[in-house]
Coordinates of C-alpha atoms in Angstrom, one line a residue:
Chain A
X224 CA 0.0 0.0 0.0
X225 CA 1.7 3.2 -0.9
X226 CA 1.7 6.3 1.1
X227 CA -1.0 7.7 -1.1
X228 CA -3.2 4.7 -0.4
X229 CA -3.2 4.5 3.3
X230 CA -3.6 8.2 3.5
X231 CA -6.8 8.0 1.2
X232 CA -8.1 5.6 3.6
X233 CA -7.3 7.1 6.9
X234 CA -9.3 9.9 5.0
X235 CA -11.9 7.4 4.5
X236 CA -12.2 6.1 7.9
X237 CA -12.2 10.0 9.8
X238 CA -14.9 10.7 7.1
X239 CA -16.9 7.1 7.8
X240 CA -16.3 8.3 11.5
X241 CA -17.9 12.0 10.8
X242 CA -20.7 10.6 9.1
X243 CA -21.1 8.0 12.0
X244 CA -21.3 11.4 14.4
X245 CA -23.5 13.3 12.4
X246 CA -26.1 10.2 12.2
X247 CA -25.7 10.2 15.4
X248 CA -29.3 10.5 16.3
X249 CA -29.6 7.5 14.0
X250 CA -27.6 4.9 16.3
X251 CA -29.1 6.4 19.5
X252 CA -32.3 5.7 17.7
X253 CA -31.2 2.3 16.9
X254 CA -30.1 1.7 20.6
X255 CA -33.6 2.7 21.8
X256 CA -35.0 0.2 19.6
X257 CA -36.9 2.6 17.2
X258 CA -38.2 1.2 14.1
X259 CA -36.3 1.6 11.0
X260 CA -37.3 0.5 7.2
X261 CA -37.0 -3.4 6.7
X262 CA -34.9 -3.6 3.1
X263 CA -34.9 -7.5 3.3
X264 CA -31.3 -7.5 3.2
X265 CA -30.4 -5.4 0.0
X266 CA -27.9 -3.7 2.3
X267 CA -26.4 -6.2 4.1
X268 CA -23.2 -6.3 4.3
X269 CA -22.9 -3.0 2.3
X270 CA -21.4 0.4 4.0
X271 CA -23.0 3.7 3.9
X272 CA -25.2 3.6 7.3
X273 CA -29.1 4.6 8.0
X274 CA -30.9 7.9 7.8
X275 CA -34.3 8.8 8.9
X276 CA -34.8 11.8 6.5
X277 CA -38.4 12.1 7.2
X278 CA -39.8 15.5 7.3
X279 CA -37.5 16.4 5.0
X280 CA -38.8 18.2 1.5
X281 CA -35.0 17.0 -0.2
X282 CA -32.5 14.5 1.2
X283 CA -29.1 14.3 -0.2
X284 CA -26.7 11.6 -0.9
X285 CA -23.0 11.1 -1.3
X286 CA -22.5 8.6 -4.6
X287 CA -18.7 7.7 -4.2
X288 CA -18.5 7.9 0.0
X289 CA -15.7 6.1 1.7
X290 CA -17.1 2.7 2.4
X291 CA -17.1 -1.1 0.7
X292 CA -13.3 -1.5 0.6
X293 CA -12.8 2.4 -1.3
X294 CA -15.4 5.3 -2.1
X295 CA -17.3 2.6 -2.9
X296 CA -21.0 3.9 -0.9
X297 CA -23.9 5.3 -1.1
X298 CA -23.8 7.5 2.3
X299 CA -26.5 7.2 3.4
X300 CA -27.2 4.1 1.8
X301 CA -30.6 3.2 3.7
X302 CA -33.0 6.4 4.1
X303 CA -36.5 7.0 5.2
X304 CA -38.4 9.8 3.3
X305 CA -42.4 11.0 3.2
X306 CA -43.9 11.0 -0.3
X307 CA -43.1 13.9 -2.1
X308 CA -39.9 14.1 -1.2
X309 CA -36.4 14.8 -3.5
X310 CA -33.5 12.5 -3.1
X311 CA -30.7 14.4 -5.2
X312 CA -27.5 11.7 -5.4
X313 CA -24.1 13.9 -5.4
X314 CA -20.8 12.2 -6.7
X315 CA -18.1 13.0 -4.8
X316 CA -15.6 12.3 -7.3
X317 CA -14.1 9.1 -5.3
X318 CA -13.7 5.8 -6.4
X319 CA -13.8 5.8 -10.2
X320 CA -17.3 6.1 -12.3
X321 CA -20.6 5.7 -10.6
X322 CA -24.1 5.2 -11.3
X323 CA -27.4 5.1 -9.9
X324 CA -29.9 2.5 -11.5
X325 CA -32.8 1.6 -10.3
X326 CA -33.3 -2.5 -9.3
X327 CA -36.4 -2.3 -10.7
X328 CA -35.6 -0.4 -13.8
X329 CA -37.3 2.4 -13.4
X330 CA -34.5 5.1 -13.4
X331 CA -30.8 5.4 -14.2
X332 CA -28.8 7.9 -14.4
X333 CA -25.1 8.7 -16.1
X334 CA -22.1 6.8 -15.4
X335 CA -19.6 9.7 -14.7
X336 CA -16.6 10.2 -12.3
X337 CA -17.6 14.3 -12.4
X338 CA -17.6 15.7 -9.0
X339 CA -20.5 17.7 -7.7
X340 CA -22.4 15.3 -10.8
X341 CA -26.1 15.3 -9.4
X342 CA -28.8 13.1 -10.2
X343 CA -32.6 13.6 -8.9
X344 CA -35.3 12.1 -8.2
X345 CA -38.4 12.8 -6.6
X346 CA -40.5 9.8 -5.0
X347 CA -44.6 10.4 -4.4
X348 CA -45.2 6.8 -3.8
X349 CA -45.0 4.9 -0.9
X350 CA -42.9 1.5 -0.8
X351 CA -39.2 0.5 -1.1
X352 CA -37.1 1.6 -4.1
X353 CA -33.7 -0.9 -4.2
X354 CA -30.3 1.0 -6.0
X355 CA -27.3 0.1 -7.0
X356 CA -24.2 1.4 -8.8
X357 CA -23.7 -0.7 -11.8
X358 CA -19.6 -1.1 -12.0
X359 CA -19.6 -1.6 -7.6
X360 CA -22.5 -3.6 -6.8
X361 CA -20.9 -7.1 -6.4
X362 CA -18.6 -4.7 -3.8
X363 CA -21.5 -3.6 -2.1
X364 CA -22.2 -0.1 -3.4
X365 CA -25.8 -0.2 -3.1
X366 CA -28.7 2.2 -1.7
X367 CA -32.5 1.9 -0.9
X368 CA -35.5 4.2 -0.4
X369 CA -37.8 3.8 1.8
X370 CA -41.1 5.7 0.9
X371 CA -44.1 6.4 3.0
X372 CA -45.4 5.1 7.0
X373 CA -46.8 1.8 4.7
X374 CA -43.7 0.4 4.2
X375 CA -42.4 -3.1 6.6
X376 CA -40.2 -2.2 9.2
X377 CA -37.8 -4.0 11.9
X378 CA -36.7 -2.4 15.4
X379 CA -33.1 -4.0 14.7
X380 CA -30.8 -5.0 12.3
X381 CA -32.5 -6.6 9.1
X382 CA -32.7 -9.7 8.4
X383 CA -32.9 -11.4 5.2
X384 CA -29.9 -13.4 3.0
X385 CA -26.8 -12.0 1.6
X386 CA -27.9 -11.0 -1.9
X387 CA -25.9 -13.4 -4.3
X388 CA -24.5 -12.4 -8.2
X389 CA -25.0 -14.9 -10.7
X390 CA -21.0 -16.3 -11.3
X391 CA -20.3 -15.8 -14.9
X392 CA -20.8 -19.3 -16.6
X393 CA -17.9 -20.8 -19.1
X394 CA -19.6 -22.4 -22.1
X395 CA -17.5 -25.3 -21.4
X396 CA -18.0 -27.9 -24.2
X397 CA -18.9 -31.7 -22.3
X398 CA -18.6 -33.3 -25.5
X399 CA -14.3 -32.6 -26.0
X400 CA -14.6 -32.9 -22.6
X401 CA -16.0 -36.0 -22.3
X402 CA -13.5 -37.4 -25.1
X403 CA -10.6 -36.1 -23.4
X404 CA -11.2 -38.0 -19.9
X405 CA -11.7 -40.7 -21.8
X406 CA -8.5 -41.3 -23.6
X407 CA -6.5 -39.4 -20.8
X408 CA -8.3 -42.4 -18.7
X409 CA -7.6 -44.7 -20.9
X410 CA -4.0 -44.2 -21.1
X411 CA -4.2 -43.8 -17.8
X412 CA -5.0 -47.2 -17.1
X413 CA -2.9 -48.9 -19.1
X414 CA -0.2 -47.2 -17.8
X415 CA -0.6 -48.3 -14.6
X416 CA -1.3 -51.6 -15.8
X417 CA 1.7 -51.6 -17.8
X418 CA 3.8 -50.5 -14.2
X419 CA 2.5 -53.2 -11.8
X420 CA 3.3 -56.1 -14.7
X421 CA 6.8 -54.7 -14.7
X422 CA 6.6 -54.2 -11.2
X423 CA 5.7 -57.4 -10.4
X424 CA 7.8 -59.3 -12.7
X425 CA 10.9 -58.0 -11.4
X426 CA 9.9 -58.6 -8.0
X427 CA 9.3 -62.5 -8.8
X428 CA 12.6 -62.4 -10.6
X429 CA 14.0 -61.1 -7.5
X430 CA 12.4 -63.2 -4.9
X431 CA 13.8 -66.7 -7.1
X432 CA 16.9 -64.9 -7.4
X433 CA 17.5 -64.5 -3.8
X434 CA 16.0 -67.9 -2.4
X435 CA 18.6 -69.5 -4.3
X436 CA 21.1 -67.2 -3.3
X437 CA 20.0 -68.1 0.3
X438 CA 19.8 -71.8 -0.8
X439 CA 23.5 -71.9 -2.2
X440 CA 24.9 -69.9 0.8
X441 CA 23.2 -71.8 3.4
X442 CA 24.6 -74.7 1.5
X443 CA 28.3 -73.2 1.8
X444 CA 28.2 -72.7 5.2
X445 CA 27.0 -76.3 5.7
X446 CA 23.6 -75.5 7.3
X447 CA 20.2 -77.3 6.5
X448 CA 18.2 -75.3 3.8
X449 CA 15.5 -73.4 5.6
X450 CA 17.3 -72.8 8.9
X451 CA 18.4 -70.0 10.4
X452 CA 22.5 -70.0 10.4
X453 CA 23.2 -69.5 14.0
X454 CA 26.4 -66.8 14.0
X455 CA 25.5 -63.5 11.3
X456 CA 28.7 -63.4 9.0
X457 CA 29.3 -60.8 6.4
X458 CA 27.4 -61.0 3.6
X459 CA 29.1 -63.3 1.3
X460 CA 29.6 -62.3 -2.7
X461 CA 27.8 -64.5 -4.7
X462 CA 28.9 -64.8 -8.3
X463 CA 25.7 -62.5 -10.9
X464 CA 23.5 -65.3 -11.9
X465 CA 23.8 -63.8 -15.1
X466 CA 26.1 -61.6 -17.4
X467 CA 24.6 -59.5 -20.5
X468 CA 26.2 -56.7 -22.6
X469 CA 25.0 -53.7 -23.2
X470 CA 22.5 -54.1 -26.0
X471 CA 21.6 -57.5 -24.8
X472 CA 19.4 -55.8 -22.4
X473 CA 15.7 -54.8 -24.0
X474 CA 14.2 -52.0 -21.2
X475 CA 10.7 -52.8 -22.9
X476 CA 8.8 -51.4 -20.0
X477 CA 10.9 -48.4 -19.7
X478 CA 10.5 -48.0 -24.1
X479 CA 6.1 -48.5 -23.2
X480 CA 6.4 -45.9 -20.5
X481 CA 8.2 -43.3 -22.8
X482 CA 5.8 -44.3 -26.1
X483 CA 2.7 -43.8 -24.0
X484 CA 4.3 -40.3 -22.4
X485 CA 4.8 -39.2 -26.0
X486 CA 1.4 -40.4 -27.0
X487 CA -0.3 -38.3 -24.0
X488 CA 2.3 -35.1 -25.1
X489 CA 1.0 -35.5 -28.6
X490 CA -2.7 -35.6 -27.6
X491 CA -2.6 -32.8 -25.3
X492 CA -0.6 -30.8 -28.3
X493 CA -3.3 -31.6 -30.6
X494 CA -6.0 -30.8 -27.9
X495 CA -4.4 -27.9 -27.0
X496 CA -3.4 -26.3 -30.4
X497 CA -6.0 -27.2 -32.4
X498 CA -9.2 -28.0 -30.5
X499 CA -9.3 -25.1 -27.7
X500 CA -6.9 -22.9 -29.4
X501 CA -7.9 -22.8 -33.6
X502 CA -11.0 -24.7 -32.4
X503 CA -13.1 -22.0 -30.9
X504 CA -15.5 -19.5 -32.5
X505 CA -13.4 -16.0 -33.9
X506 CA -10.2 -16.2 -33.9
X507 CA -7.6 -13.2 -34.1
X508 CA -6.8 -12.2 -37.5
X509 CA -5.0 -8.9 -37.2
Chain B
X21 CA 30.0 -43.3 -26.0
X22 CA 27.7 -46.2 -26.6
X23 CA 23.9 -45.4 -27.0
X24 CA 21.7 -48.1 -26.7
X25 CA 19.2 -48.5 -29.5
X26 CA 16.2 -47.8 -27.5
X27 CA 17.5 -44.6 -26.2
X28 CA 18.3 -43.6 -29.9
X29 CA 14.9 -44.1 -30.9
X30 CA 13.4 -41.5 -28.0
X31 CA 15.9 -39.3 -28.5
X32 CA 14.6 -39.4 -32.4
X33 CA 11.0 -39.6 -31.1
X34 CA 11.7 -36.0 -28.9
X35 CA 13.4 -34.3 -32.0
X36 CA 10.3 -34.9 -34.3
X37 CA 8.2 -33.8 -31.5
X38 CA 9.7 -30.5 -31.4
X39 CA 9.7 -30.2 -35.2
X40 CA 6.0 -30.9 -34.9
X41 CA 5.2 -28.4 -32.7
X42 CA 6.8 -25.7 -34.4
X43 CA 5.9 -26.8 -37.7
X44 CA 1.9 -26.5 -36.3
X45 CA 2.5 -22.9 -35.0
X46 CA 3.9 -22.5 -38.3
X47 CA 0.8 -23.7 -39.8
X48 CA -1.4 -21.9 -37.4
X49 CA 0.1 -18.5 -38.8
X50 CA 0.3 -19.5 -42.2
X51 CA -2.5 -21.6 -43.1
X52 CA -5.0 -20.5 -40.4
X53 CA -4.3 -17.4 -40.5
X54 CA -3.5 -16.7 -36.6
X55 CA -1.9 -13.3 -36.0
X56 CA 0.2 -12.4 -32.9
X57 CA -1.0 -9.0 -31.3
X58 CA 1.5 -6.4 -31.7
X59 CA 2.3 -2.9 -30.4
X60 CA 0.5 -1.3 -34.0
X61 CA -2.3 -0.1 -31.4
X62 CA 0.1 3.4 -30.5
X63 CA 0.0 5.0 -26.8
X64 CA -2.3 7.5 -25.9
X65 CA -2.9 10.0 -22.9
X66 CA -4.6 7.8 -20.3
X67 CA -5.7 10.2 -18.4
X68 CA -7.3 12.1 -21.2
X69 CA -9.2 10.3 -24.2
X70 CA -9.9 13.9 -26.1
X71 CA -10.0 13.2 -29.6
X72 CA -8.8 9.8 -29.5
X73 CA -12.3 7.8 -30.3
X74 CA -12.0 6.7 -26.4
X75 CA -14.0 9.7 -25.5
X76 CA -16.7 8.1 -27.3
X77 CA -16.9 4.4 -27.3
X78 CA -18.0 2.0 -29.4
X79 CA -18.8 0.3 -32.4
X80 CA -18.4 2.2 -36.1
X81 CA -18.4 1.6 -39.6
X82 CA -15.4 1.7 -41.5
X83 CA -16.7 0.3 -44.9
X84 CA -17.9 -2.7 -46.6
X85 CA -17.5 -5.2 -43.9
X86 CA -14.9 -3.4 -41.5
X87 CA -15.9 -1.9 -38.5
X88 CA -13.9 -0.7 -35.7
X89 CA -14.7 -0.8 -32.3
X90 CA -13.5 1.5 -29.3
X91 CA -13.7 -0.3 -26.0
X92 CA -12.0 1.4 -22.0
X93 CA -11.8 -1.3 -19.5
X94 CA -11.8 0.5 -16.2
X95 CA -12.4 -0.8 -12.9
X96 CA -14.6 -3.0 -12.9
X97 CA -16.1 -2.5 -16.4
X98 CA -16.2 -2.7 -19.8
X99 CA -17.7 0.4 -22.1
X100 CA -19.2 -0.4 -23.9
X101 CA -19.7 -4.2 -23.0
X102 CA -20.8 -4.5 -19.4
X103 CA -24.1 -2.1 -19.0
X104 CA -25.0 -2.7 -22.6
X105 CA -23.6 -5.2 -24.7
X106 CA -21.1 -4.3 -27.8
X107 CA -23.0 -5.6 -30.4
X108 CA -21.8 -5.7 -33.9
X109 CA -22.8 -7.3 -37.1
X110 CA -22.3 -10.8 -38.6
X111 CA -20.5 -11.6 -41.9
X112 CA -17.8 -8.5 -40.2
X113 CA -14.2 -8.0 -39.6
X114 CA -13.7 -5.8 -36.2
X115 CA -10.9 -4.4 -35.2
X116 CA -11.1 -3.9 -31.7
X117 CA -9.3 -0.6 -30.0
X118 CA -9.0 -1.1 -26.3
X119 CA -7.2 1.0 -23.8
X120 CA -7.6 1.3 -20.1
X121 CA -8.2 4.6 -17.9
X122 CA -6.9 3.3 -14.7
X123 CA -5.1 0.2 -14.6
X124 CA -3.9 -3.0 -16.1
X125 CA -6.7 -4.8 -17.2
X126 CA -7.3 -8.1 -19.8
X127 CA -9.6 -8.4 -22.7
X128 CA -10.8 -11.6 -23.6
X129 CA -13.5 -13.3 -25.5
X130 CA -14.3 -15.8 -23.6
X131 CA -13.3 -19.6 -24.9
X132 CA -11.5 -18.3 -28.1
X133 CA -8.1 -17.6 -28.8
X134 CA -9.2 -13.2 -28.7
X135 CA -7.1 -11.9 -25.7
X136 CA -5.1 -9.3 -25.3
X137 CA -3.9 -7.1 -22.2
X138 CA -5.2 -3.6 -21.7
X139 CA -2.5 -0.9 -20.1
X140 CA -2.5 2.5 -19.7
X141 CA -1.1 4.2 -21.7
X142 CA -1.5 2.1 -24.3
X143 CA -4.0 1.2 -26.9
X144 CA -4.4 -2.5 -27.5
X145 CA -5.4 -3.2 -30.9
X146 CA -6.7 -6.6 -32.2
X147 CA -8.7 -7.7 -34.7
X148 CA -11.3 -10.3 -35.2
X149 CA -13.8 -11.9 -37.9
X150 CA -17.7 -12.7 -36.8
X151 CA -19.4 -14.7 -39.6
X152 CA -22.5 -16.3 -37.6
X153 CA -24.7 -14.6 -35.1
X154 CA -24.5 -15.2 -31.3
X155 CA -23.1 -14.1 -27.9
X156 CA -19.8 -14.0 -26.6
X157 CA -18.6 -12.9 -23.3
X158 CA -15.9 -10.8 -22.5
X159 CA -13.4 -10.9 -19.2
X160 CA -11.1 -9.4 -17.9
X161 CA -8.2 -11.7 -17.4
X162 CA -5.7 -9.7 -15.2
X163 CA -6.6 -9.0 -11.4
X164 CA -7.2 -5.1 -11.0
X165 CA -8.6 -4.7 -7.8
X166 CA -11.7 -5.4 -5.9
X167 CA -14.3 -6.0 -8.1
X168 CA -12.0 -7.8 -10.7
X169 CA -14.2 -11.1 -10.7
X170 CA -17.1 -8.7 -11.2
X171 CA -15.7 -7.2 -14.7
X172 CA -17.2 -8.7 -17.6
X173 CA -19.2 -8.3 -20.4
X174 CA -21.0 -9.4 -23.7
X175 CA -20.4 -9.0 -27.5
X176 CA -23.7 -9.9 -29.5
X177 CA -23.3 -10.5 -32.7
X178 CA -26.4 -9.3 -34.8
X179 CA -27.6 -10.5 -38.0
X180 CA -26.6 -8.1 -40.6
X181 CA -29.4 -6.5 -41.6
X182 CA -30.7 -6.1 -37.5
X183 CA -27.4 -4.1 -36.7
X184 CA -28.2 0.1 -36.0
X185 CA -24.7 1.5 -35.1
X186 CA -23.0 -0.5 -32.2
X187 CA -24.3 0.0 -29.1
X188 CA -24.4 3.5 -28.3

């Protein structure tokens, strides 16, 4: 965080801090239990705070307040008006372009980073109006109106769920997906397959090896097959069982392994390359 | 040294391999046509977009089937592209012109081979050819801040006779 930063945000807290003294009346009012506007939790978790602006003729809010992780607020986000009465928005200049659209749909305004930008709006009928600032409302940047005595109200916090957005979905294709588990299984299996024959073989190889290595040294030393020699003695040197040269030896597994490596290379190339990469809808020409 | 015969024929096998890959990017440029994204795009002013077809953004006609279209990815949106969708006609070529006004951002049509970072500073040019109609998404592929998962959009691709002049 540069110096810059941290200063905009100590700036950001003293103002969230201000704002938190001049509702003050609004937390005492909470504290004593009064009733405030239910918005069935289209602010929760979003900053900005409560105002009971009734009795108000024109109620003013900050569009870019400190708040949500920048100037990313509505302050005050929640507010309680009478019919009739003007909410003008006022951007701040904070926090990169805002907007004020209506949930609903039935106002918007510009998308502008102006300060002292102002957008209006009078409201004559009674109910709840839910707002949000297009580019900041997954972070919270959202506001709500509260019109009239007829609306549903709560004495404290609101309930309701944490509004959820809609994660982009990837038009992933099942079918090359599909194809590709298939033969990656595939190949899969018989590698493994390929691994435990080897595996095992050697192991048997081993095991005869080394019983008659036993046999002949237990032989030597004059002891029954099968017992236990009573005194341990260095391990004797027993002559290889057999010699080969070089290219007498055939590493077959070892040659499968590396063929079915290349194979799953090659696939995933051509997968790669020219399914997801030449493969999918426009491609860059220029 | 001695090789072994075996290990002669992977070390073979790993030779052609490379030759095959290169010869398929070679393909890809030649035959299909692929084209790396260059610096062509300029630099511009990024805190002022006077003049520059950034101050007004979106989809024009060039002629015949060329169109250009002027795109700023800024936190945490795409204009146009995110509020409204950038729509431009089928049977097209588009050359997109993206630039940024705050910080490093990606553009990227989502499942296709159309990406290409967005800086400052800089205007990101890239061009692309729509024959069929339909919807692609757009995101932005490098984090810039906050509401980064948040930034995408939508290209719609009209039939030709439906399109009225991008999206603005």
């Amino acid at each position: 965080m540069t110096g810059i930063r941290r200063r905009a945000v100590l700036r950001g807290g003293a103002a969230a801090i201000g704002a938190a003294g001049i509702a003050g009346n609004t937390a005492a009012q909470d504290s004593q239990g009064a009733a405030r506007p239910d918005f069935g939790g289209w602010l929760d978790g979003s900053d900005g705070g409560y105002l009971d602006a009734r009795g108000q003729d024109e109620v003013r809010v900050d569009v870019g307040a400190a708040g949500n992780g920048d100037y990313y607020a509505f302050r005050p986000a929640g507010i309680w008006i009478d019919p009739g009465t003007t909410v003008v928005w006022e951007w701040t200049g904070q926090g990169g372009q805002h907007n004020v659209v209506d949930e609903a749909g039935n106002f918007e305004s510009d998308l502008t980073a102006e300060e002292g930008f102002t957008f209006e709006r009078t409201f004559e009928d009674g109910g709840i109006t839910e707002y949000y600032c297009a580019p900041h409302r997954a972070l919270g940047m959202k506001g709500a109106v509260a019109v009239g005595e007829d609306v549903p109200t709560v004495t404290a916090g609101g309930g309701g769920g944490q509004p959820t957005r809609e994660p982009y979905q990837f038009a992933g294709d099942t079918f090359q997906q599909t194809i590709a588990a298939v033969i990656f299984g595939a190949l899969g299996l018989g590698a493994a397959a390929l691994l435990a024959a080897e595996g095992y073989a050697t192991y048997r190889d081993r095991s005869a090896d080394a019983e008659a290595a036993a046999a002949e040294a237990a032989a030597e030393a004059g002891v029954e097959p099968g017992t236990v020699p009573e005194t341990t003695e260095e391990a004797t040197e027993t002559e290889p069982v057999q010699t080969i040269e070089h290219d007498d030896y055939d590493p077959f597994g070892t040659a499968t392994m590396i063929v079915v490596y290349f194979l799953i290379i090659a696939l995933m190339w051509v997968f790669m390359y020219f399914v997801e990469f030449l493969g999918n809808g426009p491609t860059v020409i220029g | 040294m001695e090789i072994h015969r075996f290990e002669k024929f992977w070390l073979v096998a790993s030779l052609v391999l490379i030759v095959g890959f290169i010869a398929t990017i070679t393909y890809g440029s030649v035959a299909a046509g692929v084209t790396m994204v260059s610096d062509t795009g300029g630099t511009i002013q990024p805190d002022s977009f006077e003049n520059t077809g950034f101050d007004d953004p979106g989809v024009r006609h060039i002629e015949g089937d060329r169109y250009e279209a002027y795109v700023v990815a800024q936190q945490f949106f795409f204009n146009p592209g995110s509020s409204e969708p950038i729509r431009v006609p089928a049977g097209s070529t588009v050359t997109f012109y993206v630039t940024s006004a705050d910080v490093i951002h990606g553009f990227q049509i989502v499942d296709t081979n159309v990406n290409v970072m967005v800086i400052p500073g800089q205007v990101s040019k890239i061009t692309v050819r729509f024959e069929e109609p339909g919807e692609y998404g757009i995101l932005c592929n490098e984090y810039c801040g906050a509401g980064h998962h948040t930034m995408e959009g939508q290209i719609v691709v009209v039939p030709e006779d439906e399109w009225e002049g991008g999206s603005q």
